PDB file of C-alpha atoms in Angstrom:
ATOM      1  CA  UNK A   1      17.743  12.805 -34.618  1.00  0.00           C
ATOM      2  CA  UNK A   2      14.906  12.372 -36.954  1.00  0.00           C
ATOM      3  CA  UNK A   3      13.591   9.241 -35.951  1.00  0.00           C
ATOM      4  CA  UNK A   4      13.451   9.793 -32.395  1.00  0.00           C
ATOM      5  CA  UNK A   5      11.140  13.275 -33.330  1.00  0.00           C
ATOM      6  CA  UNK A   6       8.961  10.851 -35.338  1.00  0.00           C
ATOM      7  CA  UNK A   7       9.014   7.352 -32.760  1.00  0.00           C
ATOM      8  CA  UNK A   8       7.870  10.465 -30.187  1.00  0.00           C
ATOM      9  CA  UNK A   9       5.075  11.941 -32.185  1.00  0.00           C
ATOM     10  CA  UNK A  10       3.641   8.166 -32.754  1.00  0.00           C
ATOM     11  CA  UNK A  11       4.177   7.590 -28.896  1.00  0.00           C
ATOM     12  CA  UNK A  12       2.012  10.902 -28.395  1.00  0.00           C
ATOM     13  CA  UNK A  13      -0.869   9.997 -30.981  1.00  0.00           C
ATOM     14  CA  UNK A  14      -1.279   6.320 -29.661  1.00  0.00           C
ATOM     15  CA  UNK A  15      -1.386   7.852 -26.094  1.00  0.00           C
ATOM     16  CA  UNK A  16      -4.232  10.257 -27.361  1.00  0.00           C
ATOM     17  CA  UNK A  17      -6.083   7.593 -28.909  1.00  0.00           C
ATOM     18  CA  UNK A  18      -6.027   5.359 -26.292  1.00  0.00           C
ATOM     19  CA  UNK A  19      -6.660   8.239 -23.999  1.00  0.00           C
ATOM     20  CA  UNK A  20     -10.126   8.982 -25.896  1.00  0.00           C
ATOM     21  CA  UNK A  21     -11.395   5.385 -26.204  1.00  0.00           C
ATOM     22  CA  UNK A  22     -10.589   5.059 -22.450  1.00  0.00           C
ATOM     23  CA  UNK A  23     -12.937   8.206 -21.890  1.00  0.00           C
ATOM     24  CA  UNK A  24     -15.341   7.098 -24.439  1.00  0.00           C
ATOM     25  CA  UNK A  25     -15.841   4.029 -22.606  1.00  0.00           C
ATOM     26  CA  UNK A  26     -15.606   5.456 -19.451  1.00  0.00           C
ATOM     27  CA  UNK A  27     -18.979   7.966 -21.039  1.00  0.00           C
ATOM     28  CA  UNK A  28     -20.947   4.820 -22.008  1.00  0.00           C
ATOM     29  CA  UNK A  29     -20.249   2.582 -18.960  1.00  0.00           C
ATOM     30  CA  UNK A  30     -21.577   5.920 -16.925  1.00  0.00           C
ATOM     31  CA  UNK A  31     -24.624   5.837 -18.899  1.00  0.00           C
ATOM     32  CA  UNK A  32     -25.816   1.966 -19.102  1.00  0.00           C
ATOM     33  CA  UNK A  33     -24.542   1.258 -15.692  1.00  0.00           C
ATOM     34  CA  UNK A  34     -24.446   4.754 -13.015  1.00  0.00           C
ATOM     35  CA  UNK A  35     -25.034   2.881  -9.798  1.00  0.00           C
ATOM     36  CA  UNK A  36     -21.622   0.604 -10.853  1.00  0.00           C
ATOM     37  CA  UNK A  37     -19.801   3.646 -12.245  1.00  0.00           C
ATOM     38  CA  UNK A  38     -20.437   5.616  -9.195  1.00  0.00           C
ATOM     39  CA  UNK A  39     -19.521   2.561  -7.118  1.00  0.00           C
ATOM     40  CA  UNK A  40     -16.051   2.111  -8.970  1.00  0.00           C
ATOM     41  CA  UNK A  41     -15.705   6.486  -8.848  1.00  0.00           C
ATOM     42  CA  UNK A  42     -15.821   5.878  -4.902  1.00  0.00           C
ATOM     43  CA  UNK A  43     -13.811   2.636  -5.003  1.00  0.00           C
ATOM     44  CA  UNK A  44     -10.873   4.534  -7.689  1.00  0.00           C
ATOM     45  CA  UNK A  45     -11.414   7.474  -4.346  1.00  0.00           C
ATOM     46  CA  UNK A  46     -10.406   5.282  -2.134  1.00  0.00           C
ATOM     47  CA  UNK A  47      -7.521   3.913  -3.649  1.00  0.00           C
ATOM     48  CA  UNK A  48      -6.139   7.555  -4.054  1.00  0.00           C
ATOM     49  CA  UNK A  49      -6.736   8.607  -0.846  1.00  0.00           C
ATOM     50  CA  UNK A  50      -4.915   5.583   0.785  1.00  0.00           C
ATOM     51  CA  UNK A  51      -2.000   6.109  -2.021  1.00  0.00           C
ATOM     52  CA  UNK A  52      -1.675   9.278  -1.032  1.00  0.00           C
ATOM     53  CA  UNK A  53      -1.996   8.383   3.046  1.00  0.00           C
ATOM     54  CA  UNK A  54       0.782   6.108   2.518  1.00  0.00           C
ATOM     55  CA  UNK A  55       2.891   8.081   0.267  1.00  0.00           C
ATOM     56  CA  UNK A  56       2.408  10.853   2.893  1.00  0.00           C
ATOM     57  CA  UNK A  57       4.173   8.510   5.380  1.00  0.00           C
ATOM     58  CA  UNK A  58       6.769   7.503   3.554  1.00  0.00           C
ATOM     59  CA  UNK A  59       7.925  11.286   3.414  1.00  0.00           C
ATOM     60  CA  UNK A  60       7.502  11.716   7.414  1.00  0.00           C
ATOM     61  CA  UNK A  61       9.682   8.581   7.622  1.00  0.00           C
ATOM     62  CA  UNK A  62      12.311   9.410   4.997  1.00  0.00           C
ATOM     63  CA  UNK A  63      12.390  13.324   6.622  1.00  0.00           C
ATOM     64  CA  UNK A  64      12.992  11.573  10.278  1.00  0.00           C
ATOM     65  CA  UNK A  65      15.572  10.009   8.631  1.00  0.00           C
ATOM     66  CA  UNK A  66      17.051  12.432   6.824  1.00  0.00           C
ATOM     67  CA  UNK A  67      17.371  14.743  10.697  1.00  0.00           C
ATOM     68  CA  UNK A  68      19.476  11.987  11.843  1.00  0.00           C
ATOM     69  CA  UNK A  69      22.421  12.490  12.280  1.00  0.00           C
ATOM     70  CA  UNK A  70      25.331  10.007  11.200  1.00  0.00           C
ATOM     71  CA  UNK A  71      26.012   9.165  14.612  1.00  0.00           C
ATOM     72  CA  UNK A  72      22.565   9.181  16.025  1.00  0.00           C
ATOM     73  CA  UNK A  73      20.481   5.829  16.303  1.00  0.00           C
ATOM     74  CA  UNK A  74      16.799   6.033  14.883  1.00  0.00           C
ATOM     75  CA  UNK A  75      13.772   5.729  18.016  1.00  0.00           C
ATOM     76  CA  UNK A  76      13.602   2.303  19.870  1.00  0.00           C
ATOM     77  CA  UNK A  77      10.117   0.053  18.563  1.00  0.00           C
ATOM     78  CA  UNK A  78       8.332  -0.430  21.586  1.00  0.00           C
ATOM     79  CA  UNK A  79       9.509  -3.556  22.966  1.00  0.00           C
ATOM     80  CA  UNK A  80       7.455  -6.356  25.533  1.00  0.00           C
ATOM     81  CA  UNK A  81       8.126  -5.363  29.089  1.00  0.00           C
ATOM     82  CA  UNK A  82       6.408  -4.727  31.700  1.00  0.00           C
ATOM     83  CA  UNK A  83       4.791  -1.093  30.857  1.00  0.00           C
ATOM     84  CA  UNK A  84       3.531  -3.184  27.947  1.00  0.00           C
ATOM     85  CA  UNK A  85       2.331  -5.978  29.809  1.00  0.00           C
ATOM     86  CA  UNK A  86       0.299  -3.333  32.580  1.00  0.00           C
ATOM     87  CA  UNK A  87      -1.137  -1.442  29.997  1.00  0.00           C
ATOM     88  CA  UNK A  88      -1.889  -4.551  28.050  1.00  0.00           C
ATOM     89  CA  UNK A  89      -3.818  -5.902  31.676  1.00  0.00           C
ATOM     90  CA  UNK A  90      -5.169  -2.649  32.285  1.00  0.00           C
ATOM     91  CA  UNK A  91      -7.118  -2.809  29.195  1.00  0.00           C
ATOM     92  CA  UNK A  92      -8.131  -5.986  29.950  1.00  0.00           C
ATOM     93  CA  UNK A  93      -6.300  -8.025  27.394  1.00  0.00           C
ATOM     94  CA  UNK A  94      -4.109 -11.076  27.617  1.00  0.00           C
ATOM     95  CA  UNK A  95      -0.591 -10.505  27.812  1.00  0.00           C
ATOM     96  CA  UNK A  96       1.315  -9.461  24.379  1.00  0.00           C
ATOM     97  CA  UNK A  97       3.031 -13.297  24.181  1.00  0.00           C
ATOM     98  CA  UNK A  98       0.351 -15.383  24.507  1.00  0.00           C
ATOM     99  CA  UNK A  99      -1.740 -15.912  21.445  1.00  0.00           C
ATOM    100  CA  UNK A 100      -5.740 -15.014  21.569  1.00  0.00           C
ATOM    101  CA  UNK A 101      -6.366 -18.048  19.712  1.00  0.00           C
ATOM    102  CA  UNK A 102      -4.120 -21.322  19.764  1.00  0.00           C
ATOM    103  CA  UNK A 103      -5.286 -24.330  18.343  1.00  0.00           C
ATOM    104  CA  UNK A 104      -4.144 -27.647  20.122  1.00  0.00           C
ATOM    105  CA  UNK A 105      -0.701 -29.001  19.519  1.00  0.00           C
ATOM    106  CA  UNK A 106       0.360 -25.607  17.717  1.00  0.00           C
ATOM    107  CA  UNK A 107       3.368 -25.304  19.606  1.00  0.00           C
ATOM    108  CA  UNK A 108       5.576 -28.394  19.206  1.00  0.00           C
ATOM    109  CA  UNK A 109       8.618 -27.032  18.031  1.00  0.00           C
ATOM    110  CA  UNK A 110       8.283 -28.963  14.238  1.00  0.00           C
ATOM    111  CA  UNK A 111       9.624 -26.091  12.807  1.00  0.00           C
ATOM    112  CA  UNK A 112      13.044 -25.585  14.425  1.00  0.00           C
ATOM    113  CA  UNK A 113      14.354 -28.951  13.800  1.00  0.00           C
ATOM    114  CA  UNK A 114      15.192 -28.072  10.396  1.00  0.00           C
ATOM    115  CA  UNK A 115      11.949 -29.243   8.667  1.00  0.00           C
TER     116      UNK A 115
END
């Protein structure tokens, strides 16, 4: 198919135009501005590094998941009991149930009566 060939080679130019002007720009904005350039450098560093932290974890969970079995049940999540509640008191910190902050009133129910 002749057309596709030719829709692909105008795909390909328009990427490597765009793909200079982008680096042109990124050239000048480096030179009238380094402090902000190397701010957004560290900033764009960042964002890759927690991309790839969370990408990284979404492998470890999908290979745990892949070992199990089609019988087997995945690990329990840690549930409130009283380990929790002694380790929670043991660090000094109020129980896992009670809030650290509640503001007055903020339990009246409203919400389960169908509002």
């Amino acid at each position: 198919m002749p057309w596709l060939d030719e829709v692909r080679a105008q795909r390909q130019a328009w990427e490597a135009r765009r793909n200079s002007a982008r680096q042109s720009y990124e050239a000048w904005r480096r030179l009238n501005n380094p402090r902000g350039a190397a701010h957004r450098e560290a900033w764009e560093a960042e964002v890759r590094w927690r991309r790839a932290a969370r990408l990284d974890r979404m492998e470890q969970d999908r290979e745990l998941f892949r070992r199990l079995g089609p019988n087997q049940l995945p690990p329990p999540w840690p549930t409130k009991g009283p380990a929790a509640t002694d380790e929670s008191n043991k660090a000094g910190l109020p129980p896992p149930e009670t809030p650290i902050f509640a503001p007055p009133g903020w339990n009246n129910h409203w919400y389960f009566r169908g509002f």
